[in-house]
Amino acid sequence: MIEGDAPVLLNEATKQDLNEVLTPAQIARLFDSFLLDLLRAPEEFRHAVETDEPDLARRSAHRLKGAALCMGADAVATLASLIERAPPGELMSLSSKLIEVAGATRAICRRLLTEDQPEATATGSANRRRRACGHGV
Amino acid sequence: MGSKAVVVDDHPMCRAAAAMAINAVDPEIVVAEASSLAEALEQACDADLLTFDLGLPDSSGVIGLGTLRERFPAASVLVISGVTNPAIERQIERLGARGFLTKAAPISEMVQAIAAVSAGGRWFSNELANFGEDDDFSRLASLTPAQARVLAAMETGRLNKQIAHDLGLSEITVKAHVKAILKKLSTPNRTQAILMLRGTRA
Protein backbone atom coordinates (compact mmCIF):
# COMPACT_ATOMS: atom_id res chain seq x y z
CA MET A 1 0.00 0.00 0.00
CA ILE A 2 1.24 3.47 -0.75
CA GLU A 3 1.25 5.81 2.20
CA GLY A 4 -1.46 8.46 2.09
CA ASP A 5 -3.51 6.69 -0.56
CA ALA A 6 -6.81 4.88 -0.14
CA PRO A 7 -6.33 1.20 0.67
CA VAL A 8 -5.55 -0.86 -2.39
CA LEU A 9 -8.04 -3.39 -3.62
CA LEU A 10 -5.41 -6.09 -3.69
CA ASN A 11 -2.08 -5.66 -1.97
CA GLU A 12 0.69 -6.62 -4.35
CA ALA A 13 3.06 -7.58 -1.53
CA THR A 14 0.62 -10.22 -0.30
CA LYS A 15 0.27 -11.70 -3.75
CA GLN A 16 4.04 -11.76 -4.15
CA ASP A 17 4.40 -13.48 -0.79
CA LEU A 18 1.85 -16.11 -1.74
CA ASN A 19 3.82 -16.74 -4.95
CA GLU A 20 6.97 -17.34 -2.94
CA VAL A 21 5.46 -19.83 -0.49
CA LEU A 22 2.65 -21.65 -2.28
CA THR A 23 2.24 -23.45 -5.56
CA PRO A 24 0.16 -21.87 -8.36
CA ALA A 25 -2.53 -24.49 -7.76
CA GLN A 26 -2.71 -23.63 -4.06
CA ILE A 27 -2.91 -19.92 -4.82
CA ALA A 28 -5.65 -20.53 -7.35
CA ARG A 29 -7.58 -22.52 -4.75
CA LEU A 30 -7.35 -19.69 -2.24
CA PHE A 31 -8.43 -17.10 -4.80
CA ASP A 32 -11.33 -19.28 -5.97
CA SER A 33 -12.56 -19.48 -2.41
CA PHE A 34 -12.05 -15.76 -1.85
CA LEU A 35 -13.91 -14.89 -5.06
CA LEU A 36 -16.88 -16.85 -3.81
CA ASP A 37 -16.72 -15.04 -0.51
CA LEU A 38 -16.54 -11.65 -2.19
CA LEU A 39 -19.73 -12.55 -3.99
CA ARG A 40 -21.67 -14.07 -1.11
CA ALA A 41 -20.58 -12.18 1.99
CA PRO A 42 -21.76 -8.70 0.90
CA GLU A 43 -25.15 -10.16 -0.04
CA GLU A 44 -25.38 -11.97 3.30
CA PHE A 45 -24.46 -8.73 4.99
CA ARG A 46 -27.10 -6.76 3.12
CA HIS A 47 -29.75 -9.36 3.88
CA ALA A 48 -28.87 -9.29 7.58
CA VAL A 49 -29.11 -5.49 7.61
CA GLU A 50 -32.45 -5.54 5.77
CA THR A 51 -33.87 -8.07 8.22
CA ASP A 52 -32.61 -5.98 11.13
CA GLU A 53 -30.05 -8.47 12.41
CA PRO A 54 -27.05 -6.23 13.16
CA ASP A 55 -25.16 -8.92 15.09
CA LEU A 56 -25.44 -11.31 12.17
CA ALA A 57 -24.39 -8.52 9.81
CA ARG A 58 -21.31 -7.74 11.88
CA ARG A 59 -20.42 -11.41 12.09
CA SER A 60 -20.63 -11.65 8.32
CA ALA A 61 -18.38 -8.59 8.02
CA HIS A 62 -15.94 -10.08 10.52
CA ARG A 63 -15.60 -13.29 8.52
CA LEU A 64 -15.06 -11.34 5.32
CA LYS A 65 -12.44 -9.19 7.06
CA GLY A 66 -10.45 -12.27 8.05
CA ALA A 67 -10.41 -13.60 4.50
CA ALA A 68 -9.62 -10.18 3.06
CA LEU A 69 -6.70 -9.69 5.45
CA CYS A 70 -5.35 -13.08 4.51
CA MET A 71 -5.50 -12.29 0.77
CA GLY A 72 -4.27 -8.71 1.04
CA ALA A 73 -7.62 -7.24 -0.06
CA ASP A 74 -6.96 -4.09 1.91
CA ALA A 75 -9.98 -2.06 0.84
CA VAL A 76 -12.45 -4.82 1.73
CA ALA A 77 -10.66 -5.52 5.02
CA THR A 78 -10.68 -1.84 5.97
CA LEU A 79 -14.36 -1.47 5.14
CA ALA A 80 -15.32 -4.69 6.93
CA SER A 81 -13.42 -3.52 10.00
CA LEU A 82 -15.32 -0.22 9.88
CA ILE A 83 -18.60 -2.14 9.62
CA GLU A 84 -17.73 -4.22 12.70
CA ARG A 85 -17.61 -1.05 14.78
CA ALA A 86 -20.38 0.92 13.05
CA PRO A 87 -23.67 1.74 14.79
CA PRO A 88 -26.76 -0.04 13.39
CA GLY A 89 -27.99 3.14 11.69
CA GLU A 90 -24.97 3.25 9.40
CA LEU A 91 -25.00 -0.37 8.30
CA MET A 92 -27.36 0.11 5.35
CA SER A 93 -25.21 2.75 3.67
CA LEU A 94 -22.09 0.69 4.35
CA SER A 95 -23.80 -2.29 2.72
CA SER A 96 -23.88 -0.55 -0.66
CA LYS A 97 -20.26 0.45 -0.25
CA LEU A 98 -19.25 -3.10 0.62
CA ILE A 99 -20.96 -4.50 -2.46
CA GLU A 100 -19.18 -1.91 -4.59
CA VAL A 101 -15.70 -2.51 -3.15
CA ALA A 102 -16.13 -6.30 -3.12
CA GLY A 103 -17.19 -6.18 -6.77
CA ALA A 104 -14.12 -4.17 -7.73
CA THR A 105 -11.88 -6.53 -5.77
CA ARG A 106 -13.47 -9.50 -7.49
CA ALA A 107 -12.65 -8.03 -10.86
CA ILE A 108 -8.99 -7.62 -9.90
CA CYS A 109 -8.80 -11.15 -8.48
CA ARG A 110 -10.39 -12.66 -11.54
CA ARG A 111 -7.99 -10.81 -13.78
CA LEU A 112 -5.03 -12.05 -11.77
CA LEU A 113 -6.34 -15.60 -11.90
CA THR A 114 -6.83 -15.38 -15.64
CA GLU A 115 -3.43 -13.88 -16.29
CA ASP A 116 -1.67 -16.07 -13.70
CA GLN A 117 1.65 -14.43 -14.40
CA PRO A 118 3.25 -13.96 -11.02
CA GLU A 119 6.61 -12.91 -12.47
CA ALA A 120 5.00 -10.00 -14.24
CA THR A 121 3.34 -8.65 -11.11
CA ALA A 122 6.16 -9.35 -8.67
CA THR A 123 8.28 -6.40 -9.72
CA GLY A 124 7.77 -2.88 -10.88
CA SER A 125 7.40 0.63 -9.58
CA ALA A 126 4.80 1.88 -7.17
CA ASN A 127 2.84 3.41 -10.01
CA ARG A 128 2.80 0.14 -11.87
CA ARG A 129 1.57 -1.58 -8.72
CA ARG A 130 -1.22 0.94 -8.41
CA ARG A 131 -2.35 0.20 -11.94
CA ALA A 132 -2.05 -3.53 -11.41
CA CYS A 133 -3.93 -3.64 -8.15
CA GLY A 134 -6.36 -0.76 -8.22
CA HIS A 135 -7.47 1.32 -5.27
CA GLY A 136 -10.46 1.36 -3.01
CA VAL A 137 -13.36 3.49 -4.06
CA MET B 1 6.83 -31.25 14.29
CA GLY B 2 4.31 -33.81 15.46
CA SER B 3 2.09 -35.87 13.25
CA LYS B 4 -1.20 -34.02 13.51
CA ALA B 5 -2.35 -30.43 13.45
CA VAL B 6 -5.82 -28.96 13.67
CA VAL B 7 -6.73 -25.69 12.01
CA VAL B 8 -9.62 -24.02 13.82
CA ASP B 9 -11.29 -21.22 11.86
CA ASP B 10 -14.85 -20.66 10.68
CA HIS B 11 -13.71 -19.46 7.28
CA PRO B 12 -12.86 -22.19 4.74
CA MET B 13 -10.31 -20.07 2.92
CA CYS B 14 -8.49 -19.12 6.10
CA ARG B 15 -8.44 -22.79 7.11
CA ALA B 16 -7.01 -23.72 3.73
CA ALA B 17 -4.30 -21.06 3.95
CA ALA B 18 -3.26 -22.17 7.44
CA ALA B 19 -3.23 -25.82 6.36
CA MET B 20 -1.03 -24.94 3.39
CA ALA B 21 1.34 -23.05 5.67
CA ILE B 22 1.56 -26.02 8.04
CA ASN B 23 2.35 -28.36 5.17
CA ALA B 24 4.93 -25.90 3.90
CA VAL B 25 6.71 -26.45 7.22
CA ASP B 26 6.21 -30.21 7.19
CA PRO B 27 4.53 -31.92 4.22
CA GLU B 28 4.08 -35.09 6.27
CA ILE B 29 1.89 -33.66 8.96
CA VAL B 30 -1.79 -34.58 8.86
CA VAL B 31 -3.95 -31.47 9.02
CA ALA B 32 -7.52 -31.66 10.25
CA GLU B 33 -9.92 -28.74 10.07
CA ALA B 34 -12.53 -27.47 12.49
CA SER B 35 -14.97 -24.62 11.91
CA SER B 36 -16.14 -24.23 15.50
CA LEU B 37 -14.93 -24.73 19.04
CA ALA B 38 -17.12 -27.83 19.37
CA GLU B 39 -15.50 -29.37 16.29
CA ALA B 40 -12.07 -28.40 17.59
CA LEU B 41 -12.72 -30.18 20.88
CA GLU B 42 -13.66 -33.30 18.93
CA GLN B 43 -10.68 -33.18 16.59
CA ALA B 44 -7.85 -32.04 18.81
CA CYS B 45 -7.42 -34.99 21.15
CA ASP B 46 -4.25 -36.29 19.45
CA ALA B 47 -3.02 -33.05 17.93
CA ASP B 48 0.41 -31.59 18.59
CA LEU B 49 -0.37 -28.25 17.04
CA LEU B 50 -3.50 -26.13 16.93
CA THR B 51 -4.04 -22.92 15.05
CA PHE B 52 -6.96 -21.07 16.55
CA ASP B 53 -9.13 -18.18 15.39
CA LEU B 54 -10.71 -16.13 18.17
CA GLY B 55 -13.97 -15.42 16.35
CA LEU B 56 -15.90 -18.68 16.07
CA PRO B 57 -19.67 -19.19 15.84
CA ASP B 58 -19.73 -20.82 19.28
CA SER B 59 -16.88 -18.95 20.92
CA SER B 60 -16.01 -15.28 20.87
CA GLY B 61 -12.80 -13.82 22.25
CA VAL B 62 -10.26 -15.70 24.30
CA ILE B 63 -12.71 -17.86 26.25
CA GLY B 64 -12.59 -20.65 23.69
CA LEU B 65 -8.81 -20.62 23.84
CA GLY B 66 -9.00 -21.20 27.59
CA THR B 67 -11.30 -24.14 27.07
CA LEU B 68 -9.02 -25.63 24.45
CA ARG B 69 -5.91 -25.17 26.58
CA GLU B 70 -7.61 -26.70 29.58
CA ARG B 71 -8.65 -29.77 27.60
CA PHE B 72 -5.44 -30.20 25.60
CA PRO B 73 -2.61 -28.68 27.65
CA ALA B 74 0.11 -30.54 25.75
CA ALA B 75 -0.80 -29.16 22.34
CA SER B 76 1.02 -26.08 21.07
CA VAL B 77 -1.45 -23.36 20.14
CA LEU B 78 -0.87 -20.57 17.66
CA VAL B 79 -3.68 -18.02 17.61
CA ILE B 80 -4.32 -16.55 14.15
CA SER B 81 -6.83 -13.73 14.37
CA GLY B 82 -8.06 -10.60 12.64
CA VAL B 83 -7.73 -8.81 15.95
CA THR B 84 -4.71 -6.56 16.33
CA ASN B 85 -4.59 -5.53 19.95
CA PRO B 86 -1.57 -6.03 22.22
CA ALA B 87 -3.89 -6.35 25.21
CA ILE B 88 -5.68 -9.31 23.67
CA GLU B 89 -2.34 -10.73 22.67
CA ARG B 90 -1.36 -10.53 26.33
CA GLN B 91 -4.48 -12.46 27.28
CA ILE B 92 -3.64 -15.08 24.71
CA GLU B 93 -0.13 -15.44 26.08
CA ARG B 94 -1.40 -15.79 29.63
CA LEU B 95 -3.80 -18.49 28.61
CA GLY B 96 -0.82 -20.51 27.48
CA ALA B 97 -0.81 -20.11 23.72
CA ARG B 98 2.64 -20.35 22.18
CA GLY B 99 2.09 -17.58 19.70
CA PHE B 100 -0.13 -15.00 18.11
CA LEU B 101 -0.33 -13.92 14.50
CA THR B 102 -2.63 -11.45 12.82
CA LYS B 103 -4.43 -12.62 9.71
CA ALA B 104 -2.87 -9.69 7.90
CA ALA B 105 0.55 -11.28 8.30
CA PRO B 106 2.04 -12.57 5.05
CA ILE B 107 1.90 -16.32 4.61
CA SER B 108 5.70 -16.51 4.80
CA GLU B 109 5.45 -15.15 8.34
CA MET B 110 2.72 -17.67 9.10
CA VAL B 111 5.11 -20.42 8.00
CA GLN B 112 7.83 -19.00 10.27
CA ALA B 113 5.44 -18.74 13.21
CA ILE B 114 4.21 -22.31 12.75
CA ALA B 115 7.77 -23.59 12.52
CA ALA B 116 8.75 -21.71 15.68
CA VAL B 117 5.74 -22.82 17.71
CA SER B 118 6.02 -26.41 16.52
CA ALA B 119 9.64 -26.48 17.62
CA GLY B 120 8.64 -25.44 21.12
CA GLY B 121 9.34 -21.75 20.64
CA ARG B 122 7.13 -18.68 20.91
CA TRP B 123 5.83 -16.17 18.41
CA PHE B 124 4.50 -12.92 19.81
CA SER B 125 4.85 -9.33 18.69
CA ASN B 126 7.40 -6.96 20.18
CA GLU B 127 4.59 -4.77 21.48
CA LEU B 128 3.77 -7.41 24.05
CA ALA B 129 6.92 -6.75 26.03
CA ASN B 130 5.90 -3.14 26.61
CA PHE B 131 2.36 -3.82 27.65
CA GLY B 132 1.18 -2.76 31.12
CA GLU B 133 -0.02 -5.10 33.84
CA ASP B 134 -2.85 -3.20 35.52
CA ASP B 135 -5.71 -2.83 33.05
CA ASP B 136 -9.01 -4.44 32.14
CA PHE B 137 -7.44 -6.86 29.69
CA SER B 138 -4.90 -8.06 32.22
CA ARG B 139 -7.56 -8.52 34.86
CA LEU B 140 -9.75 -10.50 32.48
CA ALA B 141 -6.75 -12.56 31.44
CA SER B 142 -6.17 -13.48 35.07
CA LEU B 143 -9.47 -15.42 35.18
CA THR B 144 -9.24 -19.18 35.11
CA PRO B 145 -10.95 -20.92 32.15
CA ALA B 146 -13.82 -21.95 34.46
CA GLN B 147 -14.26 -18.39 35.69
CA ALA B 148 -14.13 -17.13 32.11
CA ARG B 149 -16.95 -19.50 31.18
CA VAL B 150 -19.04 -18.29 34.10
CA LEU B 151 -18.41 -14.68 33.11
CA ALA B 152 -19.46 -15.45 29.53
CA ALA B 153 -22.66 -16.99 30.88
CA MET B 154 -23.22 -13.96 33.10
CA GLU B 155 -23.03 -11.79 30.00
CA THR B 156 -26.03 -13.57 28.52
CA GLY B 157 -28.09 -12.49 31.51
CA ARG B 158 -28.40 -15.95 33.05
CA LEU B 159 -28.99 -16.29 36.78
CA ASN B 160 -26.60 -18.31 38.96
CA LYS B 161 -29.01 -21.21 39.07
CA GLN B 162 -29.34 -21.25 35.29
CA ILE B 163 -25.57 -20.92 34.82
CA ALA B 164 -25.08 -23.84 37.20
CA HIS B 165 -27.45 -25.93 35.12
CA ASP B 166 -25.86 -24.90 31.83
CA LEU B 167 -22.30 -25.61 32.95
CA GLY B 168 -23.03 -28.70 35.00
CA LEU B 169 -21.98 -27.07 38.27
CA SER B 170 -23.64 -26.61 41.63
CA GLU B 171 -25.14 -23.22 42.36
CA ILE B 172 -22.73 -22.82 45.27
CA THR B 173 -19.78 -23.32 42.93
CA VAL B 174 -21.15 -20.74 40.52
CA LYS B 175 -21.59 -18.28 43.38
CA ALA B 176 -17.99 -18.87 44.40
CA HIS B 177 -16.85 -18.29 40.82
CA VAL B 178 -18.86 -15.06 40.60
CA LYS B 179 -17.35 -13.83 43.85
CA ALA B 180 -13.84 -14.65 42.64
CA ILE B 181 -14.53 -12.99 39.27
CA LEU B 182 -15.68 -9.76 40.89
CA LYS B 183 -12.63 -9.76 43.13
CA LYS B 184 -10.17 -10.38 40.30
CA LEU B 185 -11.77 -7.75 38.09
CA SER B 186 -12.07 -5.29 40.98
CA THR B 187 -15.70 -4.64 40.07
CA PRO B 188 -18.45 -4.08 42.65
CA ASN B 189 -21.14 -6.09 40.84
CA ARG B 190 -21.81 -8.37 37.90
CA THR B 191 -23.06 -5.57 35.67
CA GLN B 192 -19.72 -3.80 35.96
CA ALA B 193 -17.91 -7.06 35.25
CA ILE B 194 -19.97 -7.58 32.10
CA LEU B 195 -19.32 -3.99 30.98
CA MET B 196 -15.60 -4.57 31.45
CA LEU B 197 -15.79 -7.71 29.32
CA ARG B 198 -17.70 -5.91 26.58
CA GLY B 199 -15.35 -2.94 26.74
CA THR B 200 -12.38 -5.09 25.84
CA ARG B 201 -14.11 -6.14 22.64
CA ALA B 202 -14.77 -2.61 21.42
XYZ file of N, CA and C in Angstrom, chain A residues 17-18 21-22 26 29-30 33-34 37 59 62-63 65-67 69-71, chain B residues 10-14 16-17 20 24 55-57 82 103-104 106-108 111:
114
model
N 4.054 -12.558 -1.876
C 4.404 -13.479 -0.789
C 3.767 -14.849 -1.015
N 2.524 -14.842 -1.447
C 1.848 -16.112 -1.745
C 2.622 -16.862 -2.828
N 5.642 -18.736 -1.456
C 5.458 -19.834 -0.495
C 4.623 -20.976 -1.067
N 3.604 -20.639 -1.831
C 2.649 -21.651 -2.283
C 2.801 -21.965 -3.764
N -2.238 -24.023 -5.408
C -2.707 -23.629 -4.064
C -3.214 -22.189 -4.062
N -6.527 -22.002 -5.645
C -7.579 -22.517 -4.746
C -8.013 -21.444 -3.745
N -7.022 -20.751 -3.207
C -7.354 -19.687 -2.244
C -8.152 -18.568 -2.922
N -11.759 -19.552 -3.626
C -12.564 -19.482 -2.409
C -12.870 -18.027 -2.047
N -11.868 -17.180 -2.194
C -12.048 -15.765 -1.849
C -13.040 -15.099 -2.807
N -16.401 -15.814 -1.712
C -16.720 -15.042 -0.513
C -17.039 -13.593 -0.851
N -21.140 -10.129 12.146
C -20.425 -11.410 12.093
C -20.013 -11.716 10.651
N -17.143 -9.607 9.846
C -15.936 -10.082 10.522
C -15.291 -11.241 9.753
N -16.129 -12.138 9.285
C -15.597 -13.286 8.524
C -14.926 -12.811 7.232
N -13.672 -9.910 6.706
C -12.444 -9.193 7.058
C -11.277 -10.169 7.190
N -11.516 -11.284 7.864
C -10.455 -12.270 8.051
C -9.919 -12.786 6.720
N -10.827 -13.099 5.815
C -10.412 -13.597 4.504
C -9.690 -12.507 3.719
N -8.030 -9.922 4.875
C -6.698 -9.691 5.450
C -5.721 -10.734 4.938
N -6.186 -11.955 4.920
C -5.348 -13.078 4.506
C -4.898 -12.927 3.044
N -5.798 -12.395 2.204
C -5.499 -12.288 0.774
C -4.956 -10.924 0.390
N -13.525 -20.463 11.291
C -14.846 -20.659 10.678
C -14.858 -20.287 9.204
N -13.748 -19.808 8.696
C -13.710 -19.457 7.277
C -12.919 -20.497 6.485
N -13.540 -21.124 5.485
C -12.856 -22.193 4.739
C -11.540 -21.740 4.109
N -11.527 -20.528 3.577
C -10.309 -20.069 2.920
C -9.171 -19.857 3.917
N -9.514 -19.326 5.071
C -8.489 -19.122 6.100
C -7.968 -20.466 6.604
N -7.857 -23.187 4.809
C -7.015 -23.722 3.733
C -5.638 -23.079 3.749
N -5.592 -21.763 3.949
C -4.298 -21.060 3.954
C -3.424 -21.548 5.110
N -2.127 -24.993 4.367
C -1.030 -24.936 3.391
C 0.269 -24.487 4.062
N 3.690 -26.494 4.408
C 4.935 -25.902 3.896
C 6.064 -26.119 4.899
N -12.561 -15.691 16.663
C -13.974 -15.425 16.350
C -14.648 -16.633 15.727
N -15.226 -17.476 16.567
C -15.899 -18.678 16.067
C -17.393 -18.565 16.351
N -18.216 -19.314 15.621
C -19.667 -19.195 15.840
C -20.076 -19.506 17.282
N -7.962 -11.919 13.268
C -8.059 -10.601 12.635
C -7.890 -9.476 13.633
N -4.129 -12.064 11.028
C -4.434 -12.617 9.707
C -3.846 -11.771 8.583
N -3.478 -10.548 8.915
C -2.869 -9.688 7.900
C -1.409 -10.048 7.651
N 1.809 -11.806 6.286
C 2.040 -12.569 5.053
C 2.190 -14.054 5.354
N 1.893 -14.871 4.371
C 1.904 -16.317 4.614
C 3.319 -16.808 4.940
N 4.325 -16.108 4.450
C 5.703 -16.512 4.795
C 5.932 -16.356 6.304
N 4.255 -19.225 8.061
C 5.110 -20.417 8.004
C 6.188 -20.348 9.091
